[in-house]
Amino acid sequence: LMSPLYRNKKALSAVYNKNMFHFSKVLPNFINGEFVQSKATQFFEIRNPVTQELISKAPQTTEAEFNQAVSVAAEAYKSWSQVPLLVRQRYMFAYQDKIRTNIDKLAALITAENGKTLPDAKGDVIRGLEVVEHACGISHIYHGETIENIARGVDTYSYRVPLGVCGGIAPFNFPCMIPLWMFPYAITCGNTFILKPSERVPNTSQYLMELLNEVGLPKGVVNVVHGGFNTVKQMCEDKTIKAISFVGGNKAGDYIYENGAKHHKRIQVNMGAKNHGVIMPDCDKEDALNALVSAAFGATGQRCMALSVAVMVGETKNWVPELVEKVKKLKLGNGAEEGIDVAPLCYADLKKNVLRLLDSAVAEGATLPLDGRSYVNPKYPQGNFVGPTVIDNVQPHMTCYKEEIFGPALCVVHVETLEDAIQLINNNQYGNGTAIFTRSGSAARYFQHNIECTQIGINLPIPVPLPMFSFTGGKRSFGGDLNFYGKNGVKFFTQYKTITSRWKEEQDAGYKVSTSFPLMK
Ligand code: NAD
């Protein structure tokens, strides 16, 4: 109760009461349904992004503790994989209800450790909740395949079966949604799970585990181990874990993709992005500029689907001053307070990196019609704030274009034609998402058909598919071949078991030995 979060009560008062959180100064792991303290000697500090007060510390789980979590998950797999699919789904029905009932608590927790505004934090919960809801009905996509009489007297049929123990490694920017992209599908498919949350926002995962316990999920089905690179390495090299889901940056994603595969695991990695919004001269100007501002500066730019590059086509080059005026109106402050548009960045080192990239933009010849580098919030001078920044006249060779900024900054590139815009975007290594703003159906269709990005918005800035589809980022934004959630999610967490059976009929030919492949008759 003495946690700084409790002392920050005034700011969180709208959704807050003193029994709301069960903060530990040092976060325990969650193994076999129990919260257990690690014997760690190294810890990661989690600080409030607005005040820098220490909220809690996440342990660097020891190798022995990690191995114990894997043994527990392997043991739980023996019985959990035998639980009928419909019964496994029922745990998800109960879980979605628990999450829905506790949206406000989860959102307050996310805001406290990640910094994003409360309404945005609710979105973080709801987008994850939708995946849990979808997991309630995965029996509809869990079927196998059958062909009767594939040869005379022979039938072939396949079942989807779980893989075993699976692992998940999550980033800081969606403390609730991304863990919920992972374990609900994995366990409803019959697997057991080890989650390593981001060491920057581990409290949200801890609360998700409390809610799992409240629905009575059997012990050991989901386990949480805290840590950084050492835990990732151990997960990649572990001999029991069959598959790893990862969401985060490219350095970590490449490591996990390569190292996990080397250790014979199935891998899906969702990675970094540079998403372009193409503004055509015939678009609904007001709507398009509003969409750009929302999608570039929402969550302080810390979204993998943020529109971080505006591609101004033809005469829309003259719209930059109007765009800047809209950005200037955004209100900065503590995300736990009402009416805030742009909160501080999640952690201090990220602020340093954002400033490095903004400085590089100036040094390399771009201009800043709105420069937030020196912004200090008068009420929270310690906060990780960077003022919203518009970087104009950006060229593809510049560092600020090549690297993901992941902060409140919008790069503006000018091109003459739609064709030029498409070429610019297709030349970018990333392929998470893109959007076009136009009133022309044929321009939209031409764009959709010729663009290499694999999630496309038409007059809509952040085209994240709902869970009846899959999150289909492409190019260097994704590694693997089975995407997150939807049908692909079920495929990722299952394998086929295919049976070919022959039942002799009375009139079948007699008995003989044949060493050649049988021919169809
Ligand atoms: P990150 O890569 O720094 O960390 C993600 C996870 O990997 C953490 O759990 C961390 O402990 C671990 N990790 C960090 N460095 C590692 C390394 N060198 N080797 C192995 N593991 C490592 O990512 P982040 O900063 O937490 O998240 C932001 C990134 O995630 C951005 O690049 C963003 O675009 C991306 N992201 C992508 C999606 C998507 O769906 N494509 C969604 C959200 C975030």
Coordinates of C-alpha atoms and ligand atoms in Angstrom, one line a residue:
L1 CA 0.0 0.0 0.0
M2 CA 3.0 2.3 0.3
S3 CA 3.8 2.0 -3.4
P4 CA 4.3 5.3 -5.1
L5 CA 1.3 4.3 -7.3
Y6 CA -0.9 4.6 -4.2
R7 CA 0.6 7.9 -3.4
N8 CA -0.2 9.1 -7.0
K9 CA -3.8 8.4 -6.0
K10 CA -5.1 11.8 -6.7
A11 CA -4.2 11.6 -10.4
L12 CA -5.8 8.1 -10.7
S13 CA -8.8 8.9 -8.5
A14 CA -11.4 8.4 -11.2
V15 CA -10.8 4.7 -11.4
Y16 CA -8.9 4.0 -8.3
N17 CA -9.4 2.6 -4.8
K18 CA -6.9 1.5 -2.3
N19 CA -7.7 -2.2 -2.8
M20 CA -7.2 -2.0 -6.5
F21 CA -3.6 -3.2 -6.9
H22 CA -1.5 -5.8 -5.2
F23 CA 1.8 -4.2 -6.0
S24 CA 4.9 -5.9 -4.8
K25 CA 8.1 -3.9 -4.5
V26 CA 9.7 -6.9 -6.2
L27 CA 7.5 -8.7 -8.6
P28 CA 7.1 -12.4 -8.0
N29 CA 7.1 -14.9 -10.8
F30 CA 3.8 -16.9 -11.4
I31 CA 4.6 -20.6 -11.4
N32 CA 2.2 -23.5 -10.9
G33 CA -0.6 -21.1 -10.0
E34 CA 1.4 -19.4 -7.2
F35 CA 3.2 -16.1 -7.0
V36 CA 6.7 -16.9 -5.9
Q37 CA 9.6 -14.6 -5.2
S38 CA 12.7 -15.2 -7.4
K39 CA 16.2 -15.6 -5.9
A40 CA 17.4 -13.1 -8.5
T41 CA 20.4 -10.9 -7.9
Q42 CA 19.7 -8.6 -10.9
F43 CA 16.5 -6.5 -11.1
F44 CA 14.8 -4.2 -13.7
E45 CA 13.4 -1.0 -12.3
I46 CA 9.9 0.1 -13.3
R47 CA 9.5 3.8 -12.9
N48 CA 6.4 6.0 -13.3
P49 CA 6.9 7.8 -16.6
V50 CA 5.4 11.0 -15.3
T51 CA 7.3 11.3 -12.0
Q52 CA 10.2 8.8 -12.2
E53 CA 9.1 7.3 -8.9
L54 CA 10.1 3.7 -8.5
I55 CA 6.9 1.5 -8.9
S56 CA 8.4 -1.9 -8.6
K57 CA 11.3 -4.1 -9.7
A58 CA 11.2 -7.1 -12.0
P59 CA 13.7 -9.9 -11.2
Q60 CA 16.0 -11.4 -13.7
T61 CA 14.7 -15.0 -13.1
T62 CA 17.4 -17.5 -12.4
E63 CA 18.1 -20.4 -14.8
A64 CA 16.9 -22.9 -12.2
E65 CA 13.6 -21.0 -11.7
F66 CA 13.1 -20.8 -15.5
N67 CA 13.7 -24.6 -15.8
Q68 CA 11.3 -25.2 -12.9
A69 CA 8.6 -23.2 -14.8
V70 CA 9.1 -25.3 -17.9
S71 CA 8.9 -28.5 -15.9
V72 CA 5.7 -27.3 -14.3
A73 CA 4.2 -26.4 -17.7
A74 CA 5.3 -29.8 -19.2
E75 CA 3.6 -31.6 -16.3
A76 CA 0.4 -29.5 -16.6
Y77 CA 0.4 -30.2 -20.3
K78 CA -0.3 -33.9 -19.7
S79 CA -3.7 -33.3 -18.1
W80 CA -4.6 -29.9 -19.8
S81 CA -4.2 -31.4 -23.3
Q82 CA -6.8 -34.0 -22.4
V83 CA -9.4 -31.5 -21.3
P84 CA -12.1 -31.3 -24.0
L85 CA -11.8 -28.3 -26.3
L86 CA -15.3 -27.0 -25.2
V87 CA -14.3 -27.1 -21.6
R88 CA -11.0 -25.2 -22.4
Q89 CA -13.2 -22.6 -24.2
R90 CA -15.3 -22.3 -21.1
Y91 CA -12.3 -21.0 -19.2
M92 CA -12.0 -18.3 -21.8
F93 CA -15.7 -17.4 -21.4
A94 CA -15.1 -16.9 -17.7
Y95 CA -11.8 -15.1 -18.4
Q96 CA -13.3 -12.6 -20.8
D97 CA -15.9 -11.8 -18.2
K98 CA -13.2 -11.2 -15.6
I99 CA -11.3 -8.9 -17.9
R100 CA -14.4 -7.0 -18.9
T101 CA -15.3 -6.5 -15.2
N102 CA -11.9 -5.2 -14.5
I103 CA -11.2 -3.0 -17.5
D104 CA -10.8 0.2 -15.4
K105 CA -8.4 -1.4 -13.0
L106 CA -6.3 -2.9 -15.9
A107 CA -6.4 0.5 -17.7
A108 CA -5.2 2.4 -14.5
L109 CA -2.4 -0.1 -14.1
I110 CA -1.3 0.2 -17.7
T111 CA -1.3 4.0 -17.4
A112 CA 0.7 3.8 -14.2
E113 CA 3.5 1.7 -15.7
N114 CA 3.4 2.5 -19.4
G115 CA 2.3 6.1 -19.2
K116 CA -0.4 6.1 -22.0
T117 CA -3.6 8.0 -21.4
L118 CA -6.4 6.2 -19.6
P119 CA -8.8 6.1 -22.6
D120 CA -6.0 4.7 -24.7
A121 CA -5.1 2.2 -22.0
K122 CA -8.8 1.0 -22.1
G123 CA -8.3 0.4 -25.8
D124 CA -5.2 -1.7 -25.0
V125 CA -7.4 -3.8 -22.7
I126 CA -10.4 -4.0 -25.1
R127 CA -8.3 -5.0 -28.2
G128 CA -6.9 -7.8 -26.1
L129 CA -10.3 -8.7 -24.7
E130 CA -11.5 -9.2 -28.3
V131 CA -8.9 -11.9 -28.8
V132 CA -10.0 -13.7 -25.6
E133 CA -13.6 -13.5 -26.9
H134 CA -12.5 -15.0 -30.1
A135 CA -10.7 -17.8 -28.3
C136 CA -14.2 -18.7 -26.8
G137 CA -15.2 -19.9 -30.2
I138 CA -12.1 -21.4 -31.8
S139 CA -13.8 -24.8 -32.0
H140 CA -15.2 -23.4 -35.3
I141 CA -11.7 -23.3 -36.7
Y142 CA -10.1 -26.2 -34.9
H143 CA -11.4 -28.8 -37.3
G144 CA -9.2 -31.2 -39.2
E145 CA -9.7 -32.5 -42.7
T146 CA -11.1 -35.8 -44.1
I147 CA -11.3 -37.7 -47.4
E148 CA -13.2 -40.9 -47.5
N149 CA -12.1 -43.6 -49.8
I150 CA -8.9 -42.0 -50.8
A151 CA -8.0 -45.4 -52.0
R152 CA -10.3 -48.5 -52.0
G153 CA -11.2 -49.2 -48.4
V154 CA -8.9 -46.4 -47.2
D155 CA -9.8 -43.2 -45.5
T156 CA -7.6 -40.3 -44.5
Y157 CA -8.5 -37.9 -41.7
S158 CA -6.5 -35.3 -39.8
Y159 CA -7.0 -33.7 -36.4
R160 CA -5.6 -30.5 -35.0
V161 CA -3.6 -31.3 -31.9
P162 CA -1.6 -29.0 -29.6
L163 CA 2.2 -28.7 -29.7
G164 CA 3.1 -28.9 -26.0
V165 CA 4.7 -26.1 -23.9
C166 CA 4.8 -22.8 -25.8
G167 CA 6.4 -19.5 -24.9
G168 CA 5.6 -15.8 -25.4
I169 CA 7.9 -12.7 -25.2
A170 CA 6.1 -9.3 -25.1
P171 CA 7.0 -5.7 -25.7
F172 CA 6.3 -2.6 -23.5
N173 CA 3.9 -0.7 -25.7
F174 CA 0.8 -2.8 -25.2
P175 CA 1.1 -4.3 -21.7
C176 CA -2.3 -6.0 -21.9
M177 CA -3.2 -6.6 -25.5
I178 CA -0.1 -8.3 -26.6
P179 CA 0.1 -11.0 -23.8
L180 CA -3.6 -11.5 -24.7
W181 CA -2.6 -12.1 -28.3
M182 CA -0.6 -15.0 -27.1
F183 CA -1.6 -17.3 -24.2
P184 CA -5.4 -17.3 -24.6
Y185 CA -5.1 -18.9 -28.1
A186 CA -2.2 -21.1 -27.0
I187 CA -4.0 -22.6 -24.0
T188 CA -7.4 -22.9 -25.6
C189 CA -5.7 -25.0 -28.4
G190 CA -4.5 -27.3 -25.5
N191 CA -0.9 -26.1 -25.0
T192 CA 0.6 -24.8 -21.7
F193 CA 2.4 -21.6 -21.7
I194 CA 5.4 -19.6 -20.3
L195 CA 5.1 -15.8 -20.7
K196 CA 7.9 -13.4 -20.4
P197 CA 6.4 -9.9 -20.2
S198 CA 8.3 -6.8 -21.0
E199 CA 10.5 -6.0 -18.0
R200 CA 9.3 -2.4 -18.5
V201 CA 5.6 -3.2 -17.9
P202 CA 5.4 -6.4 -15.9
N203 CA 2.7 -5.4 -13.4
T204 CA -0.1 -5.7 -16.0
S205 CA 0.8 -9.3 -16.7
Q206 CA 0.8 -10.1 -13.0
Y207 CA -2.7 -8.8 -12.7
L208 CA -3.8 -10.8 -15.8
M209 CA -2.5 -13.9 -13.9
E210 CA -4.5 -13.0 -10.8
L211 CA -7.6 -12.9 -13.0
L212 CA -6.7 -16.3 -14.4
N213 CA -6.5 -17.7 -10.9
E214 CA -9.9 -16.2 -10.2
V215 CA -11.4 -18.2 -13.0
G216 CA -9.9 -21.4 -11.6
L217 CA -7.6 -22.3 -14.5
P218 CA -5.7 -25.4 -13.5
K219 CA -2.3 -24.8 -12.0
G220 CA 0.7 -24.6 -14.3
V221 CA -1.2 -24.1 -17.5
V222 CA 0.1 -20.5 -17.7
N223 CA 3.3 -19.4 -16.0
V224 CA 5.0 -16.0 -15.9
V225 CA 8.8 -15.6 -15.6
H226 CA 10.2 -12.1 -15.5
G227 CA 13.5 -11.1 -17.0
G228 CA 15.4 -9.6 -19.9
F229 CA 17.7 -11.0 -22.6
N230 CA 18.9 -13.9 -20.4
T231 CA 15.3 -15.3 -20.1
V232 CA 14.8 -14.8 -23.9
K233 CA 18.0 -16.7 -24.6
Q234 CA 17.0 -19.5 -22.2
M235 CA 13.6 -19.7 -23.8
C236 CA 15.1 -20.0 -27.3
E237 CA 17.5 -22.7 -26.3
D238 CA 15.2 -24.7 -24.1
K239 CA 14.6 -28.3 -25.3
T240 CA 11.0 -28.6 -24.1
I241 CA 9.4 -25.5 -25.5
K242 CA 8.0 -26.1 -28.9
A243 CA 7.0 -22.7 -30.2
I244 CA 7.7 -19.0 -29.4
S245 CA 5.5 -16.0 -30.1
F246 CA 7.3 -12.7 -30.1
V247 CA 6.3 -9.1 -30.5
G248 CA 8.9 -6.3 -30.2
G249 CA 11.8 -4.7 -32.1
N250 CA 13.8 -6.1 -35.0
K251 CA 17.0 -6.7 -33.0
A252 CA 15.3 -9.0 -30.5
G253 CA 13.0 -10.4 -33.2
D254 CA 15.8 -11.5 -35.5
Y255 CA 17.6 -13.0 -32.5
I256 CA 14.6 -15.0 -31.5
Y257 CA 13.7 -16.0 -35.1
E258 CA 17.2 -17.3 -35.8
N259 CA 18.0 -18.8 -32.4
G260 CA 14.6 -20.3 -31.8
A261 CA 14.6 -22.0 -35.2
K262 CA 18.1 -23.2 -34.6
H263 CA 16.7 -25.0 -31.6
H264 CA 13.9 -26.5 -33.7
K265 CA 11.0 -24.3 -32.5
R266 CA 8.1 -22.9 -34.5
I267 CA 8.4 -19.1 -34.4
Q268 CA 6.3 -16.1 -35.1
V269 CA 7.8 -12.7 -34.7
N270 CA 6.0 -9.4 -35.2
M271 CA 8.6 -6.6 -35.4
G272 CA 9.2 -2.9 -36.1
A273 CA 7.5 -0.6 -38.6
K274 CA 7.5 2.6 -40.5
N275 CA 3.9 3.1 -41.6
H276 CA 3.1 5.7 -44.4
G277 CA -0.1 7.6 -44.8
V278 CA -0.6 8.8 -48.4
I279 CA -2.5 12.0 -48.7
M280 CA -4.1 12.5 -52.2
P281 CA -5.2 15.9 -53.4
D282 CA -8.8 14.7 -53.8
C283 CA -9.2 13.5 -50.2
D284 CA -11.5 14.9 -47.5
K285 CA -8.8 17.2 -46.2
E286 CA -10.2 17.8 -42.7
D287 CA -10.8 14.1 -42.2
A288 CA -7.4 13.0 -43.6
L289 CA -5.4 15.6 -41.5
N290 CA -7.2 14.6 -38.4
A291 CA -6.5 11.0 -39.0
L292 CA -2.8 11.7 -39.6
V293 CA -2.5 13.6 -36.3
S294 CA -4.4 11.0 -34.3
A295 CA -2.5 8.1 -35.8
A296 CA 1.0 9.7 -35.5
F297 CA 0.7 11.1 -32.0
G298 CA -1.7 8.7 -30.3
A299 CA 0.0 6.6 -27.6
T300 CA 2.8 9.2 -28.0
G301 CA 3.8 7.5 -31.3
Q302 CA 4.6 4.2 -29.4
R303 CA 2.4 2.0 -31.6
C304 CA 3.7 -0.5 -34.2
M305 CA 0.8 0.7 -36.4
A306 CA 1.3 4.4 -35.8
L307 CA 1.3 6.4 -39.0
S308 CA 4.8 7.8 -38.7
V309 CA 5.3 9.1 -42.2
A310 CA 3.0 11.4 -44.1
V311 CA 3.4 11.2 -47.9
M312 CA 2.0 14.4 -49.3
V313 CA 1.1 13.9 -53.0
G314 CA 1.2 16.9 -55.4
E315 CA -0.5 20.0 -54.2
T316 CA -1.1 18.6 -50.7
K317 CA 2.5 19.9 -50.0
N318 CA 0.8 23.2 -49.2
W319 CA -1.2 21.6 -46.3
V320 CA 1.7 21.2 -43.9
P321 CA 1.1 24.5 -42.1
E322 CA -2.5 23.3 -41.4
L323 CA -1.3 20.0 -40.2
V324 CA 1.2 21.7 -37.9
E325 CA -1.6 23.9 -36.4
K326 CA -3.6 20.7 -35.6
V327 CA -0.6 19.1 -33.9
K328 CA 0.0 22.3 -31.9
K329 CA -3.5 21.9 -30.3
L330 CA -2.6 18.5 -28.7
K331 CA -2.6 18.7 -24.9
L332 CA 0.4 17.2 -23.1
G333 CA 0.3 15.8 -19.6
N334 CA -0.1 13.0 -17.2
G335 CA -2.1 10.2 -18.9
A336 CA -4.0 9.5 -15.7
E337 CA -5.6 13.0 -15.8
E338 CA -8.5 13.9 -18.0
G339 CA -8.3 15.5 -21.4
I340 CA -4.7 14.6 -22.2
D341 CA -3.7 13.7 -25.8
V342 CA 0.0 13.1 -25.5
A343 CA 1.5 11.4 -22.4
P344 CA 5.2 11.0 -21.7
L345 CA 7.2 8.2 -23.3
C346 CA 7.3 5.0 -21.3
Y347 CA 11.0 5.2 -20.2
A348 CA 13.8 7.6 -20.0
D349 CA 16.2 5.8 -22.5
L350 CA 13.5 5.9 -25.1
K351 CA 13.3 9.7 -24.8
K352 CA 17.0 9.9 -25.3
N353 CA 16.7 7.8 -28.5
V354 CA 13.8 9.9 -29.8
L355 CA 15.9 13.1 -29.2
R356 CA 18.9 11.5 -31.0
L357 CA 16.7 10.8 -34.1
L358 CA 15.2 14.3 -34.1
D359 CA 18.7 15.9 -33.8
S360 CA 19.9 13.7 -36.7
A361 CA 16.9 14.9 -38.8
V362 CA 18.1 18.5 -38.4
A363 CA 21.7 17.6 -39.0
E364 CA 20.9 15.7 -42.2
G365 CA 18.9 18.6 -43.7
A366 CA 15.2 18.1 -42.7
T367 CA 13.3 21.0 -41.2
L368 CA 11.2 21.1 -38.0
P369 CA 8.1 23.3 -38.4
L370 CA 7.1 22.1 -35.0
D371 CA 10.0 21.2 -32.7
G372 CA 9.2 19.5 -29.4
R373 CA 12.8 18.7 -28.4
S374 CA 13.1 21.2 -25.6
Y375 CA 9.5 20.7 -24.2
V376 CA 9.3 20.4 -20.4
N377 CA 6.0 19.8 -18.7
P378 CA 5.5 22.5 -16.1
K379 CA 3.6 20.2 -13.7
Y380 CA 5.7 17.2 -14.2
P381 CA 9.2 18.4 -15.1
Q382 CA 10.7 14.9 -14.4
G383 CA 8.4 13.2 -17.0
N384 CA 9.7 11.5 -20.1
F385 CA 8.0 14.1 -22.3
V386 CA 9.0 15.0 -25.8
G387 CA 6.8 17.7 -27.5
P388 CA 5.0 16.6 -30.7
T389 CA 7.3 17.2 -33.6
V390 CA 6.7 17.5 -37.3
I391 CA 9.8 16.8 -39.4
D392 CA 9.3 18.2 -42.9
N393 CA 11.2 17.6 -46.1
V394 CA 12.3 14.2 -45.1
Q395 CA 14.3 12.2 -47.6
P396 CA 14.6 8.4 -47.7
H397 CA 18.3 8.3 -47.0
M398 CA 17.9 10.2 -43.6
T399 CA 18.3 8.4 -40.3
C400 CA 15.0 9.6 -39.1
Y401 CA 13.3 7.9 -42.0
K402 CA 15.3 4.7 -42.0
E403 CA 14.9 4.1 -38.2
E404 CA 11.7 3.7 -36.2
I405 CA 11.4 6.8 -34.0
F406 CA 8.7 5.3 -31.7
G407 CA 7.9 8.7 -30.3
P408 CA 5.7 11.8 -30.9
A409 CA 7.2 12.7 -34.3
L410 CA 5.7 12.7 -37.8
C411 CA 8.0 12.6 -40.8
V412 CA 6.7 14.4 -43.9
V413 CA 7.8 13.4 -47.4
H414 CA 6.7 15.2 -50.5
V415 CA 6.1 13.3 -53.8
E416 CA 4.5 14.3 -57.1
T417 CA 2.3 11.3 -57.9
L418 CA 0.6 8.2 -56.4
E419 CA 3.0 6.1 -58.4
D420 CA 5.9 7.9 -56.6
A421 CA 4.2 7.3 -53.2
I422 CA 3.9 3.6 -53.9
Q423 CA 7.5 3.3 -55.0
L424 CA 8.7 5.1 -51.8
I425 CA 6.7 2.8 -49.6
N426 CA 7.6 -0.4 -51.5
N427 CA 11.3 0.6 -51.2
N428 CA 11.0 0.7 -47.4
Q429 CA 12.1 -2.4 -45.6
Y430 CA 9.1 -2.6 -43.3
G431 CA 5.6 -3.7 -44.3
N432 CA 3.4 -3.6 -41.2
G433 CA 0.7 -1.1 -42.4
T434 CA -0.1 1.8 -44.6
A435 CA -3.1 4.0 -45.5
I436 CA -4.4 6.1 -48.4
F437 CA -6.7 9.0 -48.1
T438 CA -8.7 9.7 -51.3
R439 CA -12.2 10.0 -52.8
S440 CA -11.2 8.0 -55.8
G441 CA -12.1 4.4 -55.8
S442 CA -9.8 3.6 -58.7
A443 CA -6.8 5.3 -56.9
A444 CA -7.6 3.4 -53.7
R445 CA -7.8 0.1 -55.7
Y446 CA -4.6 0.8 -57.6
F447 CA -2.8 1.5 -54.3
Q448 CA -4.2 -1.6 -52.6
H449 CA -3.2 -3.7 -55.5
N450 CA 0.3 -2.4 -56.0
I451 CA 1.5 -1.8 -52.5
E452 CA 3.6 -4.4 -50.8
C453 CA 2.5 -3.6 -47.2
T454 CA 0.2 -6.3 -46.0
Q455 CA -2.3 -4.3 -43.8
I456 CA -3.9 -1.4 -45.7
G457 CA -6.3 1.3 -44.6
I458 CA -8.5 3.2 -47.1
N459 CA -9.6 6.5 -45.5
L460 CA -8.7 4.8 -42.2
P461 CA -5.4 5.4 -40.5
I462 CA -4.7 2.3 -38.4
P463 CA -6.0 -0.8 -40.2
V464 CA -5.5 -3.4 -37.4
P465 CA -7.6 -6.4 -38.3
L466 CA -10.0 -7.8 -35.6
P467 CA -9.4 -11.4 -34.4
M468 CA -11.7 -13.1 -36.9
F469 CA -8.9 -12.0 -39.3
S470 CA -5.2 -12.1 -38.5
F471 CA -2.6 -9.4 -37.8
T472 CA -0.9 -9.7 -41.1
G473 CA 2.2 -7.5 -41.0
G474 CA 4.7 -8.3 -43.7
K475 CA 8.2 -7.8 -45.1
R476 CA 10.7 -7.0 -42.2
S477 CA 7.8 -6.3 -39.8
F478 CA 7.2 -10.0 -39.6
G479 CA 9.0 -13.3 -39.5
G480 CA 7.5 -16.7 -39.8
D481 CA 4.6 -17.9 -41.9
L482 CA 1.7 -18.1 -39.4
N483 CA 0.4 -14.7 -38.2
F484 CA -1.0 -13.8 -34.8
Y485 CA -4.6 -14.6 -33.9
G486 CA -7.5 -15.6 -36.2
K487 CA -7.2 -18.8 -38.2
N488 CA -3.5 -18.3 -38.4
G489 CA -3.2 -18.1 -34.6
V490 CA -4.9 -21.5 -34.3
K491 CA -2.7 -22.9 -36.9
F492 CA 0.4 -21.6 -35.2
F493 CA -0.5 -23.3 -31.9
T494 CA -1.5 -26.6 -33.4
Q495 CA -0.2 -29.3 -35.6
Y496 CA -2.0 -31.8 -37.7
K497 CA -2.1 -35.5 -36.8
T498 CA -3.2 -37.4 -40.0
I499 CA -4.5 -40.9 -39.9
T500 CA -4.8 -43.2 -42.9
S501 CA -6.8 -46.2 -42.2
R502 CA -7.7 -49.3 -44.2
W503 CA -10.5 -51.6 -43.2
K504 CA -10.6 -54.7 -45.4
E505 CA -13.9 -55.7 -46.9
E506 CA -15.0 -59.3 -47.6
Q507 CA -14.6 -59.0 -51.4
D508 CA -11.1 -57.6 -51.1
A509 CA -8.4 -59.4 -53.0
G510 CA -6.5 -62.0 -51.0
Y511 CA -3.2 -61.7 -49.3
K512 CA 0.1 -60.8 -51.0
V513 CA 3.4 -59.0 -50.3
S514 CA 4.1 -55.9 -52.4
T515 CA 7.2 -53.8 -52.1
S516 CA 6.2 -51.0 -54.5
F517 CA 4.0 -48.0 -53.8
P518 CA 0.3 -49.0 -54.3
L519 CA -1.2 -47.7 -57.5
M520 CA -4.7 -46.3 -57.6
K521 CA -7.3 -48.6 -59.1
Ligands
NAD1 P1 12.1 -4.8 -27.6 O1 12.5 -5.6 -28.8 O2 13.1 -3.9 -27.0 O3 11.6 -5.8 -26.4 C1 10.6 -6.8 -26.7 C2 11.0 -8.0 -25.8 O4 12.2 -8.6 -26.3 C3 11.1 -7.7 -24.3 O5 10.4 -8.7 -23.6 C4 12.6 -7.7 -24.1 O6 12.9 -8.2 -22.8 C5 13.2 -8.6 -25.2 N1 14.4 -8.1 -25.7 C6 14.9 -6.8 -25.8 N2 16.0 -6.7 -26.4 C7 16.4 -8.0 -26.7 C8 17.5 -8.6 -27.5 N3 18.5 -7.8 -27.9 N4 17.5 -9.9 -27.7 C9 16.5 -10.7 -27.2 N5 15.4 -10.2 -26.6 C10 15.3 -8.9 -26.3 O7 10.8 -4.0 -28.0 P2 10.0 -2.9 -27.2 O8 10.9 -1.7 -27.1 O9 9.5 -3.5 -25.9 O10 8.7 -2.7 -28.1 C11 8.7 -1.8 -29.2 C12 9.0 -2.5 -30.5 O11 8.0 -3.5 -30.7 C13 8.8 -1.5 -31.7 O12 9.8 -1.8 -32.6 C14 7.5 -1.8 -32.2 O13 7.3 -1.5 -33.6 C15 7.4 -3.3 -32.0 N6 6.0 -3.8 -31.9 C16 5.6 -4.5 -33.0 C17 4.2 -4.9 -33.0 C18 3.7 -5.7 -34.2 O14 2.7 -6.3 -34.1 N7 4.4 -5.7 -35.3 C19 3.4 -4.6 -32.0 C20 3.9 -3.9 -30.9 C21 5.2 -3.5 -30.9

